Every structure is written in C-alpha cells, then in structure tokens.
Amino acid sequence: MGKKFQLDDVIEAQQFDRDTLSAIFEVARDMEKIEKNSSGSRILRGYLMATLFYEPSTRTRLSFESAMKRLGGEVLTTEDAQEFSSAAKGETLEDTIRTVEGYTDIIVMRHFESGAAQRAATTADIPIINAGDGPGQHPTQAFLDVYTIEREIGKLDGIRVGLVGDLANGRTVRSLAYLLAKYKDVKVYFVSPDVVKMKDDIKDYLTSKGVEWEESSDLMEVASRCDVVYQTRIQRERFGENIDLYEEARGKYIVSPAVLEVMQKHAVIMHPLPRLDEITVDVDRDPRAAYFRQAKNGLYIRMALLKLLLIGW
Amino acid sequence: MGKKFQLDDVIEAQQFDRDTLSAIFEVARDMEKIEKNSSGSRILRGYLMATLFYEPSTRTRLSFESAMKRLGGEVLTTEDAQEFSSAAKGETLEDTIRTVEGYTDIIVMRHFESGAAQRAATTADIPIINAGDGPGQHPTQAFLDVYTIEREIGKLDGIRVGLVGDLANGRTVRSLAYLLAKYKDVKVYFVSPDVVKMKDDIKDYLTSKGVEWEESSDLMEVASRCDVVYQTRIQRERFGENIDLYEEARGKYIVSPAVLEVMQKHAVIMHPLPRLDEITVDVDRDPRAAYFRQAKNGLYIRMALLKLLLIGW
Amino acid sequence: MGKKFQLDDVIEAQQFDRDTLSAIFEVARDMEKIEKNSSGSRILRGYLMATLFYEPSTRTRLSFESAMKRLGGEVLTTEDAQEFSSAAKGETLEDTIRTVEGYTDIIVMRHFESGAAQRAATTADIPIINAGDGPGQHPTQAFLDVYTIEREIGKLDGIRVGLVGDLANGRTVRSLAYLLAKYKDVKVYFVSPDVVKMKDDIKDYLTSKGVEWEESSDLMEVASRCDVVYQTRIQRERFGENIDLYEEARGKYIVSPAVLEVMQKHAVIMHPLPRLDEITVDVDRDPRAAYFRQAKNGLYIRMALLKLLLIGW
C-alpha cells in the first residue's frame, strides 16, 4: 500500500481522493476472498455496528448487516429510529447519537434530511457511515459503482460511460459523475428525457475537471460507443400528478436486447436497483448484464469500509 | 442412515417421502441434544440466514431465528420485505431474491401469495425454505406436527387422529392429512362445524391412498378412540359479517377436562397455536396437553432442516 | 462478596435489598472493564435473549441488546410483540410466554399494562426482566440511576438529591425515591410545577422509612445544596388539551448554566432521557452534566443483570 491513512467517517463521495479509492478497492478485493470462505471470518469479532435508519431501506440495511456479520461482527438493528425523536419526545439527533454511541462501535445511518450524517459525525466519537441522507449523498453506492466499473472493464482511466434515465433527481448518477471526474480521459454521455436532464452544476463540474461530456437522444448510438451503460429508474414520485409526462419519460429509453446487439462485447449494463421495466428481463441472461454483480459488490465495499473504519489497514 | 440424499429447498410438504421424513426426524432428535448443551453449538458457524417476511408472523420467525442461532449461525431479519416492492418501486420478487441471495446463505420466506416460495426457489441458487405462502403451504409446520405425533405416541403407522375445528380453511390440517397418508393403517376422524367441513379434495386423496376416514359430530366418541386429538382455531376472519355463524361454530367443539376424561392415557392433544378458547386453560396442566411441546418441536425440526440444507448429513 | 444469592427475575425495584443492589453494582463495575476490551467477551456465549416489546422503546431495547452482545450472547428481537395477540388471534400473554420460552434462555419484556411482567414471570421457567410495564415499574432504569449516583458522588448514604420536573407521572423518579429510602441520612427535595407534584404515597413512604424530604419552589436554592439534581421531562401527553398548562409547567424549572453556577463542584446533573429543553444544550459541556454517562451506565447494569440471571456470580 505504501501510503497509510486514517479513515474516520464516510459522509460524502467527494471526501475521498483517487489514492484512497484505490486503497479501498484493494481491501474490497480481499473481502471477496474472505466472503467465499464459508467457515466465517473473525476479523471484526467483538465489534458492534448499529444500523440507525430514520427511513426504511431494507436493501441497504441488509447489505451493511451482511457485511458486518461476514466479518464476524455483531449488529444492533433500528429500522424505526424515528421513534427516538417521535412527536411526543422530540429528542435532537445529537442527543440520540450520544446515547447510541454508548452502545456500539460504529453507526450506519440513513436519514431523510440532507446533512444529517455530517451532524452525526460531528457529534459522535465513533465512526459514522452515511447510508443515504435524503437528497444528499449515498457515498457507499457511489463507491460500489466505481468499483464495479473497474472490476468489469478492468480500468477507470479512459472509460466511456453513458448515464441513462432520470439524471435530474437520481443522487446515484450525480455522485458517480463526481467520482468519475477523478480519473483521466473519461468521457460521459447523458441520455435522458427532457424533463429529467442532468443539471448544470454537474456539467460545469465535469468541464472544470477536464472531463468530456455530451448530451444525446440516441441511446443506440451511445450504447455502441460506451464501456458502461448506466441505466436508472424514472421515479414516478417526482412527477406528482403529471402521470402523462411520467409515462412518456419512462418509456423513452429502455435497455432491451436491441441495445445489447449494438453494445461492444466487453461493455456492461449497470443499474443501482430496484428496476421496473427500464431494463427488460430478457436482458438479464446476457453476461454483460452486470447489475446483480454490482449489488453484490456493495457487500465487498461495505465490508472493506467497516474493516478500515474499525481496525484500519 | 444408509441412503443419503440432497435437500435443495423446502417448498411443500408433499415433496418429501417417508424415508426422507424419517431421516429429517432422526436429525431433529440430535438437535434436541444440541439445544440442551448450553455452551452453544458451532455447527453452522460462518453461515448466514435471511428471514424475508412479506407478512408478519413473529412466532414462525422467532422459531427459525432461534434454530439458526442455536446452531451457531447468524441471521439477517426482514419483517417488512414488502418494502422491497413497495408501490413506488415495484421490484419483482425475482429481482429481490437475486439481490438478497448475494447477502446470505439461505432464505426463509413468508409470503401472502400461493406459489411465491416456488418462484423464489426457481430464481435462487441458494436454498429457500417456505415459511408459509398464503393459502398455500407451510411445510415446516406439517413436519413438526408429524414429528410430534411420533415423539408423543411412539409410532406413525397405525395411529388414529381426530382433526377438530376449522377443517375447511386451516392449511395446517390439510398438510397434516397429506403427510399422514404416507403411513400405514392410519385412521382419520373429521370433527367440525358444518360451515367449515373438510373439503372433498383431501377426502378423495386419503381414499386414493387407502387411508380410512370418517366424519363425526361426536367429539367425545372420537376423543375416546384416538391417539391424537388435533384441535384448531375457528378463524373469525373467514366469516366476514356472519358473526352469529362464527359464534355458533367456535363454541361447538371445545376441548375441556371432560374430553380429557374420555381420552386414553397415552393419547395427546395437539394444536398449532395460537389458541383462543377452543382448548380451555385448565387442560394445560394435564400431561396429555402436548401443544407447547409441539411448538418446541418446531425448533428442532427447523434446526434439522437448516443443518441439512446448509451442510448436509 | 461473601453472601451469594440467586436472582430469578427482575420485576420491580423494591424486590432488591441494599446488599443485593451493592452486589449488582460490583458486577456492573466488572462489566465496565469487559466492555472496554474490544476483543469481545465470551461470558454468555451460547445464550440467547429475546426482547419481547409490546410497545416501542428503541433506547431501552438497544441498551439490552448491546449488553447481551457485549457479553458474547445472541439476541432474538421482537419489536412488534403485539402481533402475537393481534385482534384476529387473541392469544393470551401466558400462551405467548410459553411459546417464546421454548426459543430462548431469557426474556426482556416491555408491556403497556402494569403487572404484565409479573404475569410473565409466574408463567415462565426462564428468567424475565421487566423493561417497563406501562405506568408500573422500570426497575433497570432505577438501578442505573442509583449506580450512577454512587459512581459520580462516591457514596449513597448521606446524599442530597433534588428531584425536578414532572414528579406526578414519571415512574423514574418514583422508583428512584423507593430505592433511595434503602440508604441512610438521605435528603430529598421535590421541585415541580403545582400540576405535577409528587404524590402522597411516595412522601408517606419516605417518612415511614425515616428519609427527610421537603418541597421547594426555589430550584437555585435546592441546586446549591444538592449532590444530585435529577431533572425530568414534563410529558405533554399528560396534559391533553390543556396546552397552556403544559407550556407554563415546562418552562418553570429549566437547568441552565445559571443553575450550574450555584451547584457545588462535586455535584452532578442527571436526567433519564430523552430531554427536550428542560436542560439547555450549553449545559452539556460541563463535566457535571452526567446524563450521557448515566445512559451508558444502563449498559453496565444490564450486562450485570444478564450475567447474574443466566450464570450467577
């Protein structure tokens, strides 16, 4: 490794530089080997992780809890953290954190308010991992996305990534764009219905970092050029009563076997899940359908982060 | 054992033949000894089980989780699996299973739709245990019932079983009837209010398998002849607004000390629990009241199945 | 220790005499050392605890679950125990207990009905810990309060304690008063808005035990004399529609830096948490603010009780 560093909290994707990401990915690869060993790791034996979830996200919670248990650690589960500060009680987040940190060695927190994870980290003496704070960040998702690209394509410098679907609201694609800007000669294509186009702040950021990008309405053309087609779900809840607009948007760019036909042999399709029908199920059988491997990579990334935060390198 | 076989999934009671049941029961008896050993078994150390419950069933969930932990394994709990496929998201069961199987070594699933467990098993590479799928099956309940009869009476061939209560809607008694048909010289008595009589499909099945059966409205007579009086709850929710019909049905066949008086010394009373007042509480003290031992046997059966599915004989 | 005794259940604070409390506190001090040891204790390895919660209390549940896991034991969690006896089913508490005791070695129970814990203990062959039964008892909270006083002040005989806030409804201060009566030369001050004054039963009890007490409306005067200022939350839900009365009551006795100024150097502020604004946040930084240490002491007390109930001294 050479360079050693201390990881204190995981709050937002941008806090990590390229070397740190590379080091985390190296640990994640070790974790793949450990998880395959069915006799069970004892690396985090005696450590306790609390999942403090203020809104439900069973997928993310299970991924973290599996990661901790695969390393021999133990878990305290709170799916209903809202109960701490329920109307009748009104406890502040800071007081809740001070109480919970007395029971555990690390807190994985999901909250509906942007900035909540940072407030928790400022308060706590133990490590905090942000497992999503509202419209804010979900850094471990961004890490697993980049880790998956490297695992599937074999490189990060020089890759071409097509971001498809809801680019306006998805925090996933926004965080991914931030992280891709840390690598060289990256080219990003934005393919989205007009109502959910990528916002200017990300475009400006990419430009400032020297990342080439272009918008396109031709998914087939983009798919034929890219290493990664990153599809996302059009979120109905963003359209309110404009069901017509939603239906038009969601049907516009579907990844189907026709898209597979124009894609290169080495290229892959990714998706943060859950999906509806923006990737048709007959795509699943193709080896280039990487989205379930991507979900599994979330386990390795979270194992790596838990190890690094609790016992270091 | 002699014959070795591979257990892949546990989906429905009928999938198991008499030899397999006998082998499972042999392992279950070993599990009784292991559970008594307070220092804790490490047989399933390093293994992870997920309970994926689409509707609540605390009793069944705790029984499985206790079984896994008594064997040294670990558990990921999801009581709110519905959240995976909530309205806003609409993920298919298949996609959920593909994601969850990345986090765990075995899935125990409870669902409200008949056939859901089979769909999960078809999708997953890891073992699936059906912990009840709506009006469909609840095979581990059926196993523990038969295991209890053998433990309490000492045999299965030649037994006489009185099935009492709601025979139309209870999947428990239906599954039990299917399993009893695998044994020789069995005689089954059906004792139920007219509105919830045993349906013809089960009667025809028993006849086709050479199992003698008769309907009776005389609980005392049946109780005096049987080895097992299997009482069930009349389910109010089946009667809708016909409260009068419900009240009449539920009061008709009550197991009370008077029933105990006519029962043979070696005979037992069973019940899948929960009970209301279809067995009066003054029956509990009698050694022939086997229903709490029956619930405990569920632990041993589930320990046996987890061991067999995860590491084999 | 000298005297050995058998602890069977923990139902109410009054069941413990001074020697037993002292012995529990001695074990709790050992637990502080064990918790600091990050490699993890194996003292309760192979033991299983069920948290059977009929109403949510995430704080209390996490404290018990952390205690069990810090000692190497395992946990079955039920936050929704009400589901056992839901309308459709109507199972008695006794039947639920008989079922759950087949799955676990000890039950930690939270219920909304006074006396529920005693009913569970009468039914169960395994130990029951009362984690709060409605308006009744919450004995482990009372133990941790007394343990905290001893840890912070260095003695229990001769202490002066100011109980502040809602003294009519808070079961915490009532239980604490019962326990303080077991020590010598104790003096208790009651400081509360008129609508939530301490009830006569406690005053009479203290008098009968020779404990000096007085009521005061001067928080500053009391604070200057006491070893412990024990603040409590005015519970809005007790006031129904009388919002005006509530607002008046809650603003009356606030612990602020002004109170700190008159307090003695060795004295401490305690609070059972959660707090709203009855202690201002600028008090937190003062070393005499003991309420988060108090919450942490709950962990040690619960570790001690679990050890004593499961494996003895």
JSON list of N, CA and C in Angstrom, two decimals, chain C residues 236-283:
[
{"chain": "C", "resi": 236, "resn": "ARG", "atom": "N", "xyz": [-45.88, 16.10, 27.69]},
{"chain": "C", "resi": 236, "resn": "ARG", "atom": "CA", "xyz": [-47.01, 16.80, 27.08]},
{"chain": "C", "resi": 236, "resn": "ARG", "atom": "C", "xyz": [-48.26, 15.93, 27.03]},
{"chain": "C", "resi": 237, "resn": "GLU", "atom": "N", "xyz": [-48.07, 14.65, 26.78]},
{"chain": "C", "resi": 237, "resn": "GLU", "atom": "CA", "xyz": [-49.22, 13.76, 26.61]},
{"chain": "C", "resi": 237, "resn": "GLU", "atom": "C", "xyz": [-50.05, 13.65, 27.89]},
{"chain": "C", "resi": 238, "resn": "ARG", "atom": "N", "xyz": [-49.51, 14.11, 29.03]},
{"chain": "C", "resi": 238, "resn": "ARG", "atom": "CA", "xyz": [-50.27, 14.06, 30.28]},
{"chain": "C", "resi": 238, "resn": "ARG", "atom": "C", "xyz": [-51.27, 15.22, 30.40]},
{"chain": "C", "resi": 239, "resn": "PHE", "atom": "N", "xyz": [-51.13, 16.22, 29.52]},
{"chain": "C", "resi": 239, "resn": "PHE", "atom": "CA", "xyz": [-51.91, 17.43, 29.69]},
{"chain": "C", "resi": 239, "resn": "PHE", "atom": "C", "xyz": [-53.12, 17.51, 28.76]},
{"chain": "C", "resi": 240, "resn": "GLY", "atom": "N", "xyz": [-53.24, 16.52, 27.87]},
{"chain": "C", "resi": 240, "resn": "GLY", "atom": "CA", "xyz": [-54.38, 16.51, 26.94]},
{"chain": "C", "resi": 240, "resn": "GLY", "atom": "C", "xyz": [-54.48, 17.82, 26.20]},
{"chain": "C", "resi": 241, "resn": "GLU", "atom": "N", "xyz": [-55.63, 18.47, 26.30]},
{"chain": "C", "resi": 241, "resn": "GLU", "atom": "CA", "xyz": [-55.83, 19.71, 25.53]},
{"chain": "C", "resi": 241, "resn": "GLU", "atom": "C", "xyz": [-55.40, 20.96, 26.28]},
{"chain": "C", "resi": 242, "resn": "ASN", "atom": "N", "xyz": [-54.94, 20.80, 27.50]},
{"chain": "C", "resi": 242, "resn": "ASN", "atom": "CA", "xyz": [-54.53, 21.97, 28.29]},
{"chain": "C", "resi": 242, "resn": "ASN", "atom": "C", "xyz": [-53.11, 22.42, 27.92]},
{"chain": "C", "resi": 243, "resn": "ILE", "atom": "N", "xyz": [-52.96, 22.84, 26.66]},
{"chain": "C", "resi": 243, "resn": "ILE", "atom": "CA", "xyz": [-51.63, 23.23, 26.17]},
{"chain": "C", "resi": 243, "resn": "ILE", "atom": "C", "xyz": [-51.04, 24.36, 27.01]},
{"chain": "C", "resi": 244, "resn": "ASP", "atom": "N", "xyz": [-51.91, 25.29, 27.45]},
{"chain": "C", "resi": 244, "resn": "ASP", "atom": "CA", "xyz": [-51.42, 26.43, 28.24]},
{"chain": "C", "resi": 244, "resn": "ASP", "atom": "C", "xyz": [-50.76, 25.95, 29.52]},
{"chain": "C", "resi": 245, "resn": "LEU", "atom": "N", "xyz": [-51.45, 25.04, 30.21]},
{"chain": "C", "resi": 245, "resn": "LEU", "atom": "CA", "xyz": [-50.90, 24.49, 31.46]},
{"chain": "C", "resi": 245, "resn": "LEU", "atom": "C", "xyz": [-49.57, 23.81, 31.20]},
{"chain": "C", "resi": 246, "resn": "TYR", "atom": "N", "xyz": [-49.52, 23.07, 30.08]},
{"chain": "C", "resi": 246, "resn": "TYR", "atom": "CA", "xyz": [-48.28, 22.38, 29.72]},
{"chain": "C", "resi": 246, "resn": "TYR", "atom": "C", "xyz": [-47.15, 23.36, 29.49]},
{"chain": "C", "resi": 247, "resn": "GLU", "atom": "N", "xyz": [-47.43, 24.41, 28.70]},
{"chain": "C", "resi": 247, "resn": "GLU", "atom": "CA", "xyz": [-46.38, 25.37, 28.38]},
{"chain": "C", "resi": 247, "resn": "GLU", "atom": "C", "xyz": [-45.88, 26.06, 29.64]},
{"chain": "C", "resi": 248, "resn": "GLU", "atom": "N", "xyz": [-46.81, 26.36, 30.55]},
{"chain": "C", "resi": 248, "resn": "GLU", "atom": "CA", "xyz": [-46.42, 27.00, 31.80]},
{"chain": "C", "resi": 248, "resn": "GLU", "atom": "C", "xyz": [-45.54, 26.06, 32.63]},
{"chain": "C", "resi": 249, "resn": "ALA", "atom": "N", "xyz": [-45.97, 24.80, 32.71]},
{"chain": "C", "resi": 249, "resn": "ALA", "atom": "CA", "xyz": [-45.24, 23.83, 33.53]},
{"chain": "C", "resi": 249, "resn": "ALA", "atom": "C", "xyz": [-43.84, 23.57, 32.99]},
{"chain": "C", "resi": 250, "resn": "ARG", "atom": "N", "xyz": [-43.74, 23.41, 31.67]},
{"chain": "C", "resi": 250, "resn": "ARG", "atom": "CA", "xyz": [-42.44, 23.01, 31.12]},
{"chain": "C", "resi": 250, "resn": "ARG", "atom": "C", "xyz": [-41.41, 24.12, 31.19]},
{"chain": "C", "resi": 251, "resn": "GLY", "atom": "N", "xyz": [-41.86, 25.36, 31.24]},
{"chain": "C", "resi": 251, "resn": "GLY", "atom": "CA", "xyz": [-40.90, 26.45, 31.26]},
{"chain": "C", "resi": 251, "resn": "GLY", "atom": "C", "xyz": [-40.45, 26.84, 32.65]},
{"chain": "C", "resi": 252, "resn": "LYS", "atom": "N", "xyz": [-41.05, 26.22, 33.66]},
{"chain": "C", "resi": 252, "resn": "LYS", "atom": "CA", "xyz": [-40.86, 26.72, 35.03]},
{"chain": "C", "resi": 252, "resn": "LYS", "atom": "C", "xyz": [-39.48, 26.41, 35.61]},
{"chain": "C", "resi": 253, "resn": "TYR", "atom": "N", "xyz": [-39.03, 25.18, 35.49]},
{"chain": "C", "resi": 253, "resn": "TYR", "atom": "CA", "xyz": [-37.74, 24.81, 36.11]},
{"chain": "C", "resi": 253, "resn": "TYR", "atom": "C", "xyz": [-36.79, 24.25, 35.06]},
{"chain": "C", "resi": 254, "resn": "ILE", "atom": "N", "xyz": [-35.99, 25.13, 34.51]},
{"chain": "C", "resi": 254, "resn": "ILE", "atom": "CA", "xyz": [-35.03, 24.75, 33.46]},
{"chain": "C", "resi": 254, "resn": "ILE", "atom": "C", "xyz": [-33.63, 24.70, 34.07]},
{"chain": "C", "resi": 255, "resn": "VAL", "atom": "N", "xyz": [-32.90, 23.64, 33.75]},
{"chain": "C", "resi": 255, "resn": "VAL", "atom": "CA", "xyz": [-31.50, 23.59, 34.19]},
{"chain": "C", "resi": 255, "resn": "VAL", "atom": "C", "xyz": [-30.64, 24.25, 33.11]},
{"chain": "C", "resi": 256, "resn": "SER", "atom": "N", "xyz": [-30.06, 25.40, 33.47]},
{"chain": "C", "resi": 256, "resn": "SER", "atom": "CA", "xyz": [-29.27, 26.20, 32.53]},
{"chain": "C", "resi": 256, "resn": "SER", "atom": "C", "xyz": [-27.92, 26.48, 33.17]},
{"chain": "C", "resi": 257, "resn": "PRO", "atom": "N", "xyz": [-27.01, 27.16, 32.46]},
{"chain": "C", "resi": 257, "resn": "PRO", "atom": "CA", "xyz": [-25.72, 27.50, 33.07]},
{"chain": "C", "resi": 257, "resn": "PRO", "atom": "C", "xyz": [-25.86, 28.26, 34.39]},
{"chain": "C", "resi": 258, "resn": "ALA", "atom": "N", "xyz": [-26.96, 29.01, 34.55]},
{"chain": "C", "resi": 258, "resn": "ALA", "atom": "CA", "xyz": [-27.17, 29.72, 35.82]},
{"chain": "C", "resi": 258, "resn": "ALA", "atom": "C", "xyz": [-27.29, 28.74, 36.99]},
{"chain": "C", "resi": 259, "resn": "VAL", "atom": "N", "xyz": [-27.92, 27.62, 36.74]},
{"chain": "C", "resi": 259, "resn": "VAL", "atom": "CA", "xyz": [-28.04, 26.60, 37.79]},
{"chain": "C", "resi": 259, "resn": "VAL", "atom": "C", "xyz": [-26.67, 25.98, 38.07]},
{"chain": "C", "resi": 260, "resn": "LEU", "atom": "N", "xyz": [-25.91, 25.74, 37.00]},
{"chain": "C", "resi": 260, "resn": "LEU", "atom": "CA", "xyz": [-24.55, 25.21, 37.18]},
{"chain": "C", "resi": 260, "resn": "LEU", "atom": "C", "xyz": [-23.73, 26.10, 38.09]},
{"chain": "C", "resi": 261, "resn": "GLU", "atom": "N", "xyz": [-23.93, 27.39, 37.95]},
{"chain": "C", "resi": 261, "resn": "GLU", "atom": "CA", "xyz": [-23.12, 28.34, 38.71]},
{"chain": "C", "resi": 261, "resn": "GLU", "atom": "C", "xyz": [-23.29, 28.21, 40.21]},
{"chain": "C", "resi": 262, "resn": "VAL", "atom": "N", "xyz": [-24.52, 27.88, 40.63]},
{"chain": "C", "resi": 262, "resn": "VAL", "atom": "CA", "xyz": [-24.73, 27.75, 42.09]},
{"chain": "C", "resi": 262, "resn": "VAL", "atom": "C", "xyz": [-24.44, 26.35, 42.60]},
{"chain": "C", "resi": 263, "resn": "MET", "atom": "N", "xyz": [-24.32, 25.38, 41.66]},
{"chain": "C", "resi": 263, "resn": "MET", "atom": "CA", "xyz": [-24.09, 24.00, 42.10]},
{"chain": "C", "resi": 263, "resn": "MET", "atom": "C", "xyz": [-22.67, 23.82, 42.63]},
{"chain": "C", "resi": 264, "resn": "GLN", "atom": "N", "xyz": [-22.53, 22.87, 43.56]},
{"chain": "C", "resi": 264, "resn": "GLN", "atom": "CA", "xyz": [-21.21, 22.58, 44.09]},
{"chain": "C", "resi": 264, "resn": "GLN", "atom": "C", "xyz": [-20.35, 21.88, 43.03]},
{"chain": "C", "resi": 265, "resn": "LYS", "atom": "N", "xyz": [-19.06, 21.96, 43.21]},
{"chain": "C", "resi": 265, "resn": "LYS", "atom": "CA", "xyz": [-18.11, 21.40, 42.23]},
{"chain": "C", "resi": 265, "resn": "LYS", "atom": "C", "xyz": [-18.29, 19.89, 42.04]},
{"chain": "C", "resi": 266, "resn": "HIS", "atom": "N", "xyz": [-18.60, 19.18, 43.13]},
{"chain": "C", "resi": 266, "resn": "HIS", "atom": "CA", "xyz": [-18.67, 17.72, 43.05]},
{"chain": "C", "resi": 266, "resn": "HIS", "atom": "C", "xyz": [-20.05, 17.23, 42.61]},
{"chain": "C", "resi": 267, "resn": "ALA", "atom": "N", "xyz": [-21.02, 18.15, 42.56]},
{"chain": "C", "resi": 267, "resn": "ALA", "atom": "CA", "xyz": [-22.40, 17.73, 42.28]},
{"chain": "C", "resi": 267, "resn": "ALA", "atom": "C", "xyz": [-22.60, 17.42, 40.81]},
{"chain": "C", "resi": 268, "resn": "VAL", "atom": "N", "xyz": [-23.69, 16.69, 40.48]},
{"chain": "C", "resi": 268, "resn": "VAL", "atom": "CA", "xyz": [-23.96, 16.34, 39.08]},
{"chain": "C", "resi": 268, "resn": "VAL", "atom": "C", "xyz": [-25.42, 16.55, 38.72]},
{"chain": "C", "resi": 269, "resn": "ILE", "atom": "N", "xyz": [-25.62, 16.70, 37.41]},
{"chain": "C", "resi": 269, "resn": "ILE", "atom": "CA", "xyz": [-26.98, 16.78, 36.87]},
{"chain": "C", "resi": 269, "resn": "ILE", "atom": "C", "xyz": [-27.28, 15.45, 36.18]},
{"chain": "C", "resi": 270, "resn": "MET", "atom": "N", "xyz": [-28.42, 14.88, 36.52]},
{"chain": "C", "resi": 270, "resn": "MET", "atom": "CA", "xyz": [-28.85, 13.62, 35.88]},
{"chain": "C", "resi": 270, "resn": "MET", "atom": "C", "xyz": [-30.19, 13.84, 35.18]},
{"chain": "C", "resi": 271, "resn": "HIS", "atom": "N", "xyz": [-30.51, 12.94, 34.26]},
{"chain": "C", "resi": 271, "resn": "HIS", "atom": "CA", "xyz": [-31.76, 13.01, 33.50]},
{"chain": "C", "resi": 271, "resn": "HIS", "atom": "C", "xyz": [-31.95, 11.64, 32.85]},
{"chain": "C", "resi": 272, "resn": "PRO", "atom": "N", "xyz": [-33.18, 11.09, 32.89]},
{"chain": "C", "resi": 272, "resn": "PRO", "atom": "CA", "xyz": [-33.36, 9.73, 32.32]},
{"chain": "C", "resi": 272, "resn": "PRO", "atom": "C", "xyz": [-33.37, 9.71, 30.80]},
{"chain": "C", "resi": 273, "resn": "LEU", "atom": "N", "xyz": [-33.43, 10.86, 30.16]},
{"chain": "C", "resi": 273, "resn": "LEU", "atom": "CA", "xyz": [-33.50, 10.98, 28.70]},
{"chain": "C", "resi": 273, "resn": "LEU", "atom": "C", "xyz": [-34.76, 10.28, 28.14]},
{"chain": "C", "resi": 274, "resn": "PRO", "atom": "N", "xyz": [-35.32, 10.70, 27.03]},
{"chain": "C", "resi": 274, "resn": "PRO", "atom": "CA", "xyz": [-34.89, 11.85, 26.24]},
{"chain": "C", "resi": 274, "resn": "PRO", "atom": "C", "xyz": [-35.22, 13.18, 26.90]},
{"chain": "C", "resi": 275, "resn": "ARG", "atom": "N", "xyz": [-34.44, 14.20, 26.57]},
{"chain": "C", "resi": 275, "resn": "ARG", "atom": "CA", "xyz": [-34.74, 15.55, 27.08]},
{"chain": "C", "resi": 275, "resn": "ARG", "atom": "C", "xyz": [-35.24, 16.41, 25.93]},
{"chain": "C", "resi": 276, "resn": "LEU", "atom": "N", "xyz": [-36.03, 17.37, 26.27]},
{"chain": "C", "resi": 276, "resn": "LEU", "atom": "CA", "xyz": [-36.37, 18.43, 25.31]},
{"chain": "C", "resi": 276, "resn": "LEU", "atom": "C", "xyz": [-35.50, 19.63, 25.67]},
{"chain": "C", "resi": 277, "resn": "ASP", "atom": "N", "xyz": [-36.10, 20.66, 26.26]},
{"chain": "C", "resi": 277, "resn": "ASP", "atom": "CA", "xyz": [-35.26, 21.82, 26.61]},
{"chain": "C", "resi": 277, "resn": "ASP", "atom": "C", "xyz": [-35.25, 22.08, 28.10]},
{"chain": "C", "resi": 278, "resn": "GLU", "atom": "N", "xyz": [-35.61, 21.06, 28.90]},
{"chain": "C", "resi": 278, "resn": "GLU", "atom": "CA", "xyz": [-35.57, 21.25, 30.36]},
{"chain": "C", "resi": 278, "resn": "GLU", "atom": "C", "xyz": [-34.14, 21.25, 30.89]},
{"chain": "C", "resi": 279, "resn": "ILE", "atom": "N", "xyz": [-33.19, 20.81, 30.07]},
{"chain": "C", "resi": 279, "resn": "ILE", "atom": "CA", "xyz": [-31.77, 21.11, 30.31]},
{"chain": "C", "resi": 279, "resn": "ILE", "atom": "C", "xyz": [-31.26, 21.76, 29.03]},
{"chain": "C", "resi": 280, "resn": "THR", "atom": "N", "xyz": [-30.74, 22.95, 29.11]},
{"chain": "C", "resi": 280, "resn": "THR", "atom": "CA", "xyz": [-30.29, 23.63, 27.88]},
{"chain": "C", "resi": 280, "resn": "THR", "atom": "C", "xyz": [-29.00, 22.98, 27.38]},
{"chain": "C", "resi": 281, "resn": "VAL", "atom": "N", "xyz": [-28.81, 23.02, 26.05]},
{"chain": "C", "resi": 281, "resn": "VAL", "atom": "CA", "xyz": [-27.68, 22.28, 25.48]},
{"chain": "C", "resi": 281, "resn": "VAL", "atom": "C", "xyz": [-26.32, 22.85, 25.90]},
{"chain": "C", "resi": 282, "resn": "ASP", "atom": "N", "xyz": [-26.29, 24.12, 26.33]},
{"chain": "C", "resi": 282, "resn": "ASP", "atom": "CA", "xyz": [-25.00, 24.69, 26.74]},
{"chain": "C", "resi": 282, "resn": "ASP", "atom": "C", "xyz": [-24.54, 24.16, 28.10]},
{"chain": "C", "resi": 283, "resn": "VAL", "atom": "N", "xyz": [-25.40, 23.34, 28.72]},
{"chain": "C", "resi": 283, "resn": "VAL", "atom": "CA", "xyz": [-25.01, 22.68, 29.97]},
{"chain": "C", "resi": 283, "resn": "VAL", "atom": "C", "xyz": [-24.17, 21.42, 29.67]}
]
